[in-house]
Every structure is written in structure tokens, then in C-alpha cells.
Amino acid sequence: MNLNVDNELMKKIIVAIDGFSSCGKSTMARALAREVGYVYVDTGAMYRAVALYCYRKGWMSPDAMDEQQIAEQVGSIQLEFKLRDDGNADMYLNGENVETEIRTLEMSNGASRVSTLGAVRRELVRQQQLMGLKKGIVMDGRDIGTVVFPEAELKVFLTASAEVRAQRRMQELLAKGETVVYAEVLANVKERDDRDQNRSESPLRKAHDAKVIDNTDLTPDQQQDRLRELFLETVTSR
Ligand code: DC
């Protein structure tokens, strides 16, 4: 289905999608954006790129992080999304395409850790808010409906059981040729959930007015139908 909502009658809105890691937020958000002609922004990619930069600079290792350096330098890291021919966007870090490098388990962990830092969150939230000035945007992350766009017209909180998410994550990593063990991936999913929900800076929370989609037992099509329904309800009720 292709919904052309880019016209005078239907004002553009902001769609904020939050939820646990490996829930399929990005796939769902990207598909909606494409259907309705909106811009899609994957904020996790921004935290991942900052983590990659910190690793390269030696400010971060699997068990340590130089918080002061990161806080002082985060404003000078250049992050940019560039559209590919197929309509998807790649993450660029200081002009370099890092889309593949940021998708490893190591960078998932790095992003989760670097995202606990207030200075990093403030800088990335500032950049994300600028991206939404013209609306017509679908943004996914952990704090989009609560911090980045608390006034978003449509907020969705996506969830699924940790076991189902670990299975999906494992398939993705295997497909990329990474050697992974289910128990480790599950432990990693739970560790990230714990960190995302319990950090003091903008912890992952469902916004009070967010609509919940639990996709544990939903097919991708059913999930997309539900999101499309919510989107249409929102734009037509305005
Ligand atoms: O969505 P993802 O797995 O690519 O996100 C990577 C990490 O970044 C995740 O552990 C939490 C963090 N993150 C965040 O704190 N806030 C966001 N808006 C997006 C991601």
C-alpha cells in the first residue's frame, strides 16, 4: 500500500517509536516512513557512531570509558545520515560511511554504555530535535516520545519478550557471519534492557500517552497493519 499523505489536507506529524532493543523498531519505522513519504531517523545509529568514535580514540574499551573526554568532545563529532539509491540511509561519522561497522555486538554494547552519559544525550537530542522541525518524520529510539518529542502526535511503544528478541538478534548476527551463541545473545539483550531502563539519564520509559504494540506473537505484516492503523487514525482525527 502506498499512502500519499504529503498534501495540504493532511498536516504532517511526528511519529515517535520507542521500545526495547531488537524489537524490530527500525524495520517497522522505516517501512512506515516509506509508505507515507516521511523521513526516517534511526537514533540508535547515532549513539552507535559516537561509541565507534570513542573506541577508535581509545576513550572506551569493553570495561572502561573516559567520561570526561567523551563529554568534552561529543559536540565536535559530525554525524550525518545520507540516503542511498534504494531509499535507505547510511550513518556517516565525520564524513566516513560507518553503517556496517556500527552494527556489531561490540558497538551495541558501546552505544548502550555511551548513551548513559548526560552530555552525549543532550547533544544527540539537540540534533534530533532539529531534524524534526519540519515534521513529516518517523524517529525511533528509547526516549523519542518522552524527551526528544514529548509533543509528538503519535507515540508508539514497541515490545516483545526477551527470548523472542534474542532469537531475532541471533539470526541477524548469524546472517552477517558473526559467531554467536544463543545464551550470550540473550544475556546481552537482558543486560541492555537493564541498562536502558535503569540509567539515570532519560531511562527507557513508555510515554503515558504512547500506544503499545507487543509483537511477540505478531507477524511483520500484522505489526505493520497495526502501525498503519494508528497512523491513519492520528492524521485523520486532526
Ligand atoms: O536501537 P539500537 O540498538 O541501535 O540502540 C543502541 C543503543 O543506543 C541502545 O542500547 C540504547 C541507546 N539508545 C538510546 O539510549 N537512546 C536512543 N534514542 C537510541 C538508542
PDB file of C-alpha atoms and ligand atoms in Angstrom:
ATOM      1  CA  MET A   1       0.000   0.000   0.000  1.00  0.00           C
ATOM      2  CA  ASN A   2       1.252   3.478  -0.738  1.00  0.00           C
ATOM      3  CA  LEU A   3      -0.377   6.239   1.244  1.00  0.00           C
ATOM      4  CA  ASN A   4       0.189   9.687  -0.100  1.00  0.00           C
ATOM      5  CA  VAL A   5      -0.291  11.879   2.918  1.00  0.00           C
ATOM      6  CA  ASP A   6       2.006  14.586   1.695  1.00  0.00           C
ATOM      7  CA  ASN A   7      -0.667  17.100   0.785  1.00  0.00           C
ATOM      8  CA  GLU A   8      -2.312  20.222   2.115  1.00  0.00           C
ATOM      9  CA  LEU A   9      -5.265  18.427   3.672  1.00  0.00           C
ATOM     10  CA  MET A  10      -3.248  16.159   5.903  1.00  0.00           C
ATOM     11  CA  LYS A  11      -0.772  18.073   8.016  1.00  0.00           C
ATOM     12  CA  LYS A  12       2.473  16.244   8.615  1.00  0.00           C
ATOM     13  CA  ILE A  13       3.001  14.781  12.039  1.00  0.00           C
ATOM     14  CA  ILE A  14       5.847  13.401  14.123  1.00  0.00           C
ATOM     15  CA  VAL A  15       5.812   9.659  14.797  1.00  0.00           C
ATOM     16  CA  ALA A  16       7.902   8.673  17.840  1.00  0.00           C
ATOM     17  CA  ILE A  17       8.687   4.983  18.221  1.00  0.00           C
ATOM     18  CA  ASP A  18      10.375   3.719  21.380  1.00  0.00           C
ATOM     19  CA  GLY A  19      10.980   0.298  22.809  1.00  0.00           C
ATOM     20  CA  PHE A  20      13.433  -2.354  23.875  1.00  0.00           C
ATOM     21  CA  SER A  21      16.428  -3.346  21.781  1.00  0.00           C
ATOM     22  CA  SER A  22      15.969  -5.878  18.978  1.00  0.00           C
ATOM     23  CA  CYS A  23      12.196  -5.423  18.887  1.00  0.00           C
ATOM     24  CA  GLY A  24      12.167  -4.585  15.209  1.00  0.00           C
ATOM     25  CA  LYS A  25      11.609  -0.848  15.774  1.00  0.00           C
ATOM     26  CA  SER A  26      13.826   0.191  12.889  1.00  0.00           C
ATOM     27  CA  THR A  27      12.235  -2.159  10.366  1.00  0.00           C
ATOM     28  CA  MET A  28       8.759  -1.041  11.382  1.00  0.00           C
ATOM     29  CA  ALA A  29       9.609   2.665  11.477  1.00  0.00           C
ATOM     30  CA  ARG A  30      11.440   2.560   8.141  1.00  0.00           C
ATOM     31  CA  ALA A  31       8.542   0.773   6.436  1.00  0.00           C
ATOM     32  CA  LEU A  32       6.001   3.316   7.696  1.00  0.00           C
ATOM     33  CA  ALA A  33       8.177   6.244   6.650  1.00  0.00           C
ATOM     34  CA  ARG A  34       8.497   4.795   3.172  1.00  0.00           C
ATOM     35  CA  GLU A  35       4.751   4.161   2.873  1.00  0.00           C
ATOM     36  CA  VAL A  36       3.759   7.657   3.886  1.00  0.00           C
ATOM     37  CA  GLY A  37       6.665   9.580   2.346  1.00  0.00           C
ATOM     38  CA  TYR A  38       8.205  10.679   5.657  1.00  0.00           C
ATOM     39  CA  VAL A  39      11.870  10.915   6.684  1.00  0.00           C
ATOM     40  CA  TYR A  40      13.080   8.043   8.857  1.00  0.00           C
ATOM     41  CA  VAL A  41      15.679   8.619  11.584  1.00  0.00           C
ATOM     42  CA  ASP A  42      17.341   5.748  13.473  1.00  0.00           C
ATOM     43  CA  THR A  43      18.670   7.456  16.607  1.00  0.00           C
ATOM     44  CA  GLY A  44      20.371   4.251  17.797  1.00  0.00           C
ATOM     45  CA  ALA A  45      22.737   4.625  14.831  1.00  0.00           C
ATOM     46  CA  MET A  46      23.823   7.999  16.216  1.00  0.00           C
ATOM     47  CA  TYR A  47      24.701   6.515  19.641  1.00  0.00           C
ATOM     48  CA  ARG A  48      26.471   3.644  17.889  1.00  0.00           C
ATOM     49  CA  ALA A  49      28.561   6.055  15.782  1.00  0.00           C
ATOM     50  CA  VAL A  50      29.562   8.010  18.896  1.00  0.00           C
ATOM     51  CA  ALA A  51      30.608   4.716  20.537  1.00  0.00           C
ATOM     52  CA  LEU A  52      32.667   3.774  17.474  1.00  0.00           C
ATOM     53  CA  TYR A  53      34.400   7.151  17.548  1.00  0.00           C
ATOM     54  CA  CYS A  54      35.194   6.733  21.264  1.00  0.00           C
ATOM     55  CA  TYR A  55      36.585   3.241  20.694  1.00  0.00           C
ATOM     56  CA  ARG A  56      38.809   4.471  17.904  1.00  0.00           C
ATOM     57  CA  LYS A  57      40.064   7.360  20.032  1.00  0.00           C
ATOM     58  CA  GLY A  58      40.844   4.961  22.878  1.00  0.00           C
ATOM     59  CA  TRP A  59      38.333   6.684  25.176  1.00  0.00           C
ATOM     60  CA  MET A  60      36.371   3.491  25.501  1.00  0.00           C
ATOM     61  CA  SER A  61      37.197  -0.202  25.919  1.00  0.00           C
ATOM     62  CA  PRO A  62      34.994  -3.155  26.885  1.00  0.00           C
ATOM     63  CA  ASP A  63      35.455  -2.333  30.568  1.00  0.00           C
ATOM     64  CA  ALA A  64      36.310   1.371  30.816  1.00  0.00           C
ATOM     65  CA  MET A  65      35.189   4.743  29.486  1.00  0.00           C
ATOM     66  CA  ASP A  66      36.817   8.179  29.756  1.00  0.00           C
ATOM     67  CA  GLU A  67      33.639  10.066  30.562  1.00  0.00           C
ATOM     68  CA  GLN A  68      35.276  13.471  30.749  1.00  0.00           C
ATOM     69  CA  GLN A  69      36.913  13.242  27.313  1.00  0.00           C
ATOM     70  CA  ILE A  70      33.710  11.977  25.751  1.00  0.00           C
ATOM     71  CA  ALA A  71      31.651  14.736  27.357  1.00  0.00           C
ATOM     72  CA  GLU A  72      34.087  17.413  26.196  1.00  0.00           C
ATOM     73  CA  GLN A  73      34.392  16.138  22.619  1.00  0.00           C
ATOM     74  CA  VAL A  74      30.923  14.877  21.716  1.00  0.00           C
ATOM     75  CA  GLY A  75      29.880  18.244  20.264  1.00  0.00           C
ATOM     76  CA  SER A  76      32.671  18.088  17.694  1.00  0.00           C
ATOM     77  CA  ILE A  77      31.723  14.671  16.283  1.00  0.00           C
ATOM     78  CA  GLN A  78      29.975  15.076  12.958  1.00  0.00           C
ATOM     79  CA  LEU A  79      27.037  12.720  12.462  1.00  0.00           C
ATOM     80  CA  GLU A  80      25.049  12.618   9.271  1.00  0.00           C
ATOM     81  CA  PHE A  81      22.544  10.354   7.524  1.00  0.00           C
ATOM     82  CA  LYS A  82      22.968  10.051   3.763  1.00  0.00           C
ATOM     83  CA  LEU A  83      20.340   8.486   1.551  1.00  0.00           C
ATOM     84  CA  ARG A  84      21.316   5.524  -0.627  1.00  0.00           C
ATOM     85  CA  ASP A  85      19.776   4.863  -4.031  1.00  0.00           C
ATOM     86  CA  ASP A  86      17.442   2.262  -2.520  1.00  0.00           C
ATOM     87  CA  GLY A  87      15.943   4.935  -0.256  1.00  0.00           C
ATOM     88  CA  ASN A  88      17.591   3.705   2.958  1.00  0.00           C
ATOM     89  CA  ALA A  89      20.039   5.922   4.817  1.00  0.00           C
ATOM     90  CA  ASP A  90      23.590   5.135   5.945  1.00  0.00           C
ATOM     91  CA  MET A  91      25.272   6.605   9.008  1.00  0.00           C
ATOM     92  CA  TYR A  92      28.300   8.802   8.339  1.00  0.00           C
ATOM     93  CA  LEU A  93      30.822   9.615  11.056  1.00  0.00           C
ATOM     94  CA  ASN A  94      33.000  12.625  10.239  1.00  0.00           C
ATOM     95  CA  GLY A  95      32.331  12.009   6.550  1.00  0.00           C
ATOM     96  CA  GLU A  96      33.015   8.244   6.602  1.00  0.00           C
ATOM     97  CA  ASN A  97      30.315   5.643   5.952  1.00  0.00           C
ATOM     98  CA  VAL A  98      30.279   3.518   9.135  1.00  0.00           C
ATOM     99  CA  GLU A  99      26.945   1.763   8.560  1.00  0.00           C
ATOM    100  CA  THR A 100      28.488  -1.740   8.640  1.00  0.00           C
ATOM    101  CA  GLU A 101      30.925  -1.115  11.476  1.00  0.00           C
ATOM    102  CA  ILE A 102      28.290   0.197  13.890  1.00  0.00           C
ATOM    103  CA  ARG A 103      26.093  -2.919  13.586  1.00  0.00           C
ATOM    104  CA  THR A 104      28.281  -5.338  15.591  1.00  0.00           C
ATOM    105  CA  LEU A 105      27.533  -6.677  19.061  1.00  0.00           C
ATOM    106  CA  GLU A 106      30.507  -4.697  20.360  1.00  0.00           C
ATOM    107  CA  MET A 107      29.011  -1.416  19.122  1.00  0.00           C
ATOM    108  CA  SER A 108      25.580  -2.381  20.511  1.00  0.00           C
ATOM    109  CA  ASN A 109      27.216  -2.587  23.913  1.00  0.00           C
ATOM    110  CA  GLY A 110      29.300   0.525  23.350  1.00  0.00           C
ATOM    111  CA  ALA A 111      26.220   2.524  22.326  1.00  0.00           C
ATOM    112  CA  SER A 112      24.297   1.305  25.327  1.00  0.00           C
ATOM    113  CA  ARG A 113      27.133   2.468  27.610  1.00  0.00           C
ATOM    114  CA  VAL A 114      27.861   5.792  25.924  1.00  0.00           C
ATOM    115  CA  SER A 115      24.137   6.571  25.956  1.00  0.00           C
ATOM    116  CA  THR A 116      24.186   6.654  29.768  1.00  0.00           C
ATOM    117  CA  LEU A 117      26.231   9.890  29.640  1.00  0.00           C
ATOM    118  CA  GLY A 118      24.238  13.092  30.065  1.00  0.00           C
ATOM    119  CA  ALA A 119      26.492  15.152  27.804  1.00  0.00           C
ATOM    120  CA  VAL A 120      26.117  12.647  24.956  1.00  0.00           C
ATOM    121  CA  ARG A 121      22.349  12.510  25.349  1.00  0.00           C
ATOM    122  CA  ARG A 122      21.986  16.302  25.437  1.00  0.00           C
ATOM    123  CA  GLU A 123      23.997  16.725  22.225  1.00  0.00           C
ATOM    124  CA  LEU A 124      22.230  13.972  20.294  1.00  0.00           C
ATOM    125  CA  VAL A 125      18.782  15.063  21.490  1.00  0.00           C
ATOM    126  CA  ARG A 126      19.583  18.592  20.292  1.00  0.00           C
ATOM    127  CA  GLN A 127      20.481  17.279  16.826  1.00  0.00           C
ATOM    128  CA  GLN A 128      17.396  15.042  16.725  1.00  0.00           C
ATOM    129  CA  GLN A 129      15.068  17.902  17.628  1.00  0.00           C
ATOM    130  CA  LEU A 130      16.475  19.958  14.741  1.00  0.00           C
ATOM    131  CA  MET A 131      15.698  17.070  12.361  1.00  0.00           C
ATOM    132  CA  GLY A 132      12.038  17.193  13.417  1.00  0.00           C
ATOM    133  CA  LEU A 133      11.431  20.907  12.946  1.00  0.00           C
ATOM    134  CA  LYS A 134       9.524  20.402   9.689  1.00  0.00           C
ATOM    135  CA  LYS A 135       7.669  17.325  10.990  1.00  0.00           C
ATOM    136  CA  GLY A 136       6.959  14.539   8.479  1.00  0.00           C
ATOM    137  CA  ILE A 137       9.375  12.345  10.398  1.00  0.00           C
ATOM    138  CA  VAL A 138       9.372   8.851  11.888  1.00  0.00           C
ATOM    139  CA  MET A 139      12.054   8.591  14.576  1.00  0.00           C
ATOM    140  CA  ASP A 140      12.892   5.550  16.652  1.00  0.00           C
ATOM    141  CA  GLY A 141      14.930   5.135  19.811  1.00  0.00           C
ATOM    142  CA  ARG A 142      14.444   4.943  23.575  1.00  0.00           C
ATOM    143  CA  ASP A 143      13.497   8.485  24.572  1.00  0.00           C
ATOM    144  CA  ILE A 144      11.790   9.860  21.492  1.00  0.00           C
ATOM    145  CA  GLY A 145       8.260  10.097  22.918  1.00  0.00           C
ATOM    146  CA  THR A 146       9.455  11.092  26.379  1.00  0.00           C
ATOM    147  CA  VAL A 147      12.353  13.522  25.795  1.00  0.00           C
ATOM    148  CA  VAL A 148      13.054  14.305  22.127  1.00  0.00           C
ATOM    149  CA  PHE A 149       9.462  14.897  21.007  1.00  0.00           C
ATOM    150  CA  PRO A 150       7.152  14.774  24.038  1.00  0.00           C
ATOM    151  CA  GLU A 151       4.621  16.626  21.870  1.00  0.00           C
ATOM    152  CA  ALA A 152       4.710  14.041  19.035  1.00  0.00           C
ATOM    153  CA  GLU A 153       1.241  13.445  17.618  1.00  0.00           C
ATOM    154  CA  LEU A 154       1.738   9.659  17.530  1.00  0.00           C
ATOM    155  CA  LYS A 155       3.815   7.759  20.061  1.00  0.00           C
ATOM    156  CA  VAL A 156       4.280   4.024  19.873  1.00  0.00           C
ATOM    157  CA  PHE A 157       5.953   1.789  22.438  1.00  0.00           C
ATOM    158  CA  LEU A 158       7.085  -1.468  20.870  1.00  0.00           C
ATOM    159  CA  THR A 159       7.837  -4.522  22.955  1.00  0.00           C
ATOM    160  CA  ALA A 160       8.385  -8.296  22.731  1.00  0.00           C
ATOM    161  CA  SER A 161       9.700 -10.977  25.085  1.00  0.00           C
ATOM    162  CA  ALA A 162      13.467 -11.014  25.676  1.00  0.00           C
ATOM    163  CA  GLU A 163      13.662 -14.602  24.341  1.00  0.00           C
ATOM    164  CA  VAL A 164      11.985 -13.737  21.042  1.00  0.00           C
ATOM    165  CA  ARG A 165      14.188 -10.658  20.658  1.00  0.00           C
ATOM    166  CA  ALA A 166      17.347 -12.695  21.335  1.00  0.00           C
ATOM    167  CA  GLN A 167      16.302 -15.235  18.681  1.00  0.00           C
ATOM    168  CA  ARG A 168      15.767 -12.471  16.125  1.00  0.00           C
ATOM    169  CA  ARG A 169      19.041 -10.772  17.028  1.00  0.00           C
ATOM    170  CA  MET A 170      20.911 -14.057  16.736  1.00  0.00           C
ATOM    171  CA  GLN A 171      19.538 -14.658  13.239  1.00  0.00           C
ATOM    172  CA  GLU A 172      20.649 -11.178  12.176  1.00  0.00           C
ATOM    173  CA  LEU A 173      24.170 -11.662  13.538  1.00  0.00           C
ATOM    174  CA  LEU A 174      24.486 -15.152  12.030  1.00  0.00           C
ATOM    175  CA  ALA A 175      23.371 -13.804   8.673  1.00  0.00           C
ATOM    176  CA  LYS A 176      26.235 -11.311   8.888  1.00  0.00           C
ATOM    177  CA  GLY A 177      28.705 -14.114   9.555  1.00  0.00           C
ATOM    178  CA  GLU A 178      29.289 -13.340  13.251  1.00  0.00           C
ATOM    179  CA  THR A 179      29.864 -16.330  15.539  1.00  0.00           C
ATOM    180  CA  VAL A 180      27.231 -16.166  18.261  1.00  0.00           C
ATOM    181  CA  VAL A 181      25.744 -18.379  20.970  1.00  0.00           C
ATOM    182  CA  TYR A 182      22.057 -18.000  21.911  1.00  0.00           C
ATOM    183  CA  ALA A 183      22.709 -17.840  25.672  1.00  0.00           C
ATOM    184  CA  GLU A 184      25.172 -14.993  25.160  1.00  0.00           C
ATOM    185  CA  VAL A 185      22.838 -13.042  22.903  1.00  0.00           C
ATOM    186  CA  LEU A 186      20.000 -13.460  25.425  1.00  0.00           C
ATOM    187  CA  ALA A 187      22.243 -12.317  28.269  1.00  0.00           C
ATOM    188  CA  ASN A 188      23.263  -9.323  26.156  1.00  0.00           C
ATOM    189  CA  VAL A 189      19.630  -8.408  25.391  1.00  0.00           C
ATOM    190  CA  LYS A 190      18.784  -8.568  29.116  1.00  0.00           C
ATOM    191  CA  GLU A 191      21.851  -6.583  30.094  1.00  0.00           C
ATOM    192  CA  ARG A 192      20.946  -3.832  27.610  1.00  0.00           C
ATOM    193  CA  ASP A 193      17.308  -3.819  28.774  1.00  0.00           C
ATOM    194  CA  ASP A 194      18.507  -3.388  32.308  1.00  0.00           C
ATOM    195  CA  ARG A 195      20.894  -0.562  31.419  1.00  0.00           C
ATOM    196  CA  ASP A 196      18.395   1.190  29.126  1.00  0.00           C
ATOM    197  CA  GLN A 197      15.664   1.112  31.797  1.00  0.00           C
ATOM    198  CA  ASN A 198      17.751   1.888  34.849  1.00  0.00           C
ATOM    199  CA  ARG A 199      20.176   4.609  33.761  1.00  0.00           C
ATOM    200  CA  SER A 200      19.602   7.936  35.474  1.00  0.00           C
ATOM    201  CA  GLU A 201      19.673   9.955  32.214  1.00  0.00           C
ATOM    202  CA  SER A 202      16.431   9.559  30.205  1.00  0.00           C
ATOM    203  CA  PRO A 203      15.782   5.904  31.002  1.00  0.00           C
ATOM    204  CA  LEU A 204      13.654   3.913  28.596  1.00  0.00           C
ATOM    205  CA  ARG A 205      10.034   4.513  29.608  1.00  0.00           C
ATOM    206  CA  LYS A 206       6.707   4.244  27.866  1.00  0.00           C
ATOM    207  CA  ALA A 207       5.304   7.759  27.460  1.00  0.00           C
ATOM    208  CA  HIS A 208       1.967   7.967  29.291  1.00  0.00           C
ATOM    209  CA  ASP A 209       0.141   8.574  26.009  1.00  0.00           C
ATOM    210  CA  ALA A 210       2.035   6.020  23.883  1.00  0.00           C
ATOM    211  CA  LYS A 211       0.193   3.162  22.183  1.00  0.00           C
ATOM    212  CA  VAL A 212       1.724  -0.225  22.972  1.00  0.00           C
ATOM    213  CA  ILE A 213       2.408  -2.812  20.281  1.00  0.00           C
ATOM    214  CA  ASP A 214       3.630  -6.160  21.647  1.00  0.00           C
ATOM    215  CA  ASN A 215       4.920  -8.060  18.633  1.00  0.00           C
ATOM    216  CA  THR A 216       5.882 -11.315  20.416  1.00  0.00           C
ATOM    217  CA  ASP A 217       3.118 -13.157  18.556  1.00  0.00           C
ATOM    218  CA  LEU A 218       2.618 -10.837  15.583  1.00  0.00           C
ATOM    219  CA  THR A 219       3.819 -11.411  12.038  1.00  0.00           C
ATOM    220  CA  PRO A 220       5.653  -8.463  10.454  1.00  0.00           C
ATOM    221  CA  ASP A 221       2.573  -7.773   8.320  1.00  0.00           C
ATOM    222  CA  GLN A 222       0.234  -7.729  11.315  1.00  0.00           C
ATOM    223  CA  GLN A 223       2.561  -5.350  13.116  1.00  0.00           C
ATOM    224  CA  GLN A 224       2.742  -3.050  10.109  1.00  0.00           C
ATOM    225  CA  ASP A 225      -1.054  -3.096   9.740  1.00  0.00           C
ATOM    226  CA  ARG A 226      -1.431  -2.041  13.373  1.00  0.00           C
ATOM    227  CA  LEU A 227       1.040   0.821  12.989  1.00  0.00           C
ATOM    228  CA  ARG A 228      -0.604   1.990   9.753  1.00  0.00           C
ATOM    229  CA  GLU A 229      -3.994   1.955  11.505  1.00  0.00           C
ATOM    230  CA  LEU A 230      -2.620   4.084  14.347  1.00  0.00           C
ATOM    231  CA  PHE A 231      -1.018   6.478  11.882  1.00  0.00           C
ATOM    232  CA  LEU A 232      -4.204   6.904   9.855  1.00  0.00           C
ATOM    233  CA  GLU A 233      -6.310   7.359  12.993  1.00  0.00           C
ATOM    234  CA  THR A 234      -3.937  10.097  14.114  1.00  0.00           C
ATOM    235  CA  VAL A 235      -3.696  12.042  10.857  1.00  0.00           C
ATOM    236  CA  THR A 236      -7.402  11.847  10.118  1.00  0.00           C
ATOM    237  CA  SER A 237      -8.504  12.905  13.605  1.00  0.00           C
ATOM    238  CA  ARG A 238      -6.642  16.208  13.429  1.00  0.00           C
TER     239      ARG A 238
HETATM  240  O1   DC B   1      18.385   0.924  18.799  1.00  0.00           O
HETATM  241  P1   DC B   1      19.843   0.458  18.922  1.00  0.00           P
HETATM  242  O2   DC B   1      20.001  -0.949  19.393  1.00  0.00           O
HETATM  243  O3   DC B   1      20.624   0.732  17.680  1.00  0.00           O
HETATM  244  O4   DC B   1      20.471   1.415  20.076  1.00  0.00           O
HETATM  245  C1   DC B   1      21.768   1.221  20.544  1.00  0.00           C
HETATM  246  C2   DC B   1      21.875   1.720  21.986  1.00  0.00           C
HETATM  247  O5   DC B   1      21.716   3.139  21.999  1.00  0.00           O
HETATM  248  C3   DC B   1      20.814   1.160  22.938  1.00  0.00           C
HETATM  249  O6   DC B   1      21.364   0.262  23.881  1.00  0.00           O
HETATM  250  C4   DC B   1      20.294   2.334  23.706  1.00  0.00           C
HETATM  251  C5   DC B   1      20.883   3.539  23.066  1.00  0.00           C
HETATM  252  N1   DC B   1      19.881   4.482  22.582  1.00  0.00           N
HETATM  253  C6   DC B   1      19.420   5.424  23.472  1.00  0.00           C
HETATM  254  O7   DC B   1      19.803   5.412  24.646  1.00  0.00           O
HETATM  255  N2   DC B   1      18.545   6.363  23.049  1.00  0.00           N
HETATM  256  C7   DC B   1      18.107   6.374  21.797  1.00  0.00           C
HETATM  257  N3   DC B   1      17.249   7.334  21.412  1.00  0.00           N
HETATM  258  C8   DC B   1      18.546   5.397  20.868  1.00  0.00           C
HETATM  259  C9   DC B   1      19.436   4.442  21.302  1.00  0.00           C
END
